[in-house]
C-alpha angles and dihedrals in degrees: 000000000000124000114267135335139254133209127232135178107237128185109201133151094353094305122109117199142143105246131190119238129190118258138043102290142339110287092191097271109167094215129022139167113252123221086254092059099252114131101223137184113246131211141156107287125222122234090252090055088060091050097041109035117091121235111259102253091208096051090047092049093048095049091051094051090048090055090050096251118133109235085214091062092050092051093049092050092052093046086050089055091253 
């Protein structure tokens, strides 16, 4: 496994989300597999893409599990106003 991950907004098949990818940063690849397993087209995002695209829930959940953090614990913390 490569070291670290980076997030990138992706618009594909009508869906718009920020996905996590393996590696330190985007190196200009046109296509890459996200942490959630989807193979997605990559392009330079706009500032509005970063602001308006939602985070991929599956990428987020898998990264939490890999880090040894329970997604349920994070959800409870957030819902308590943490």
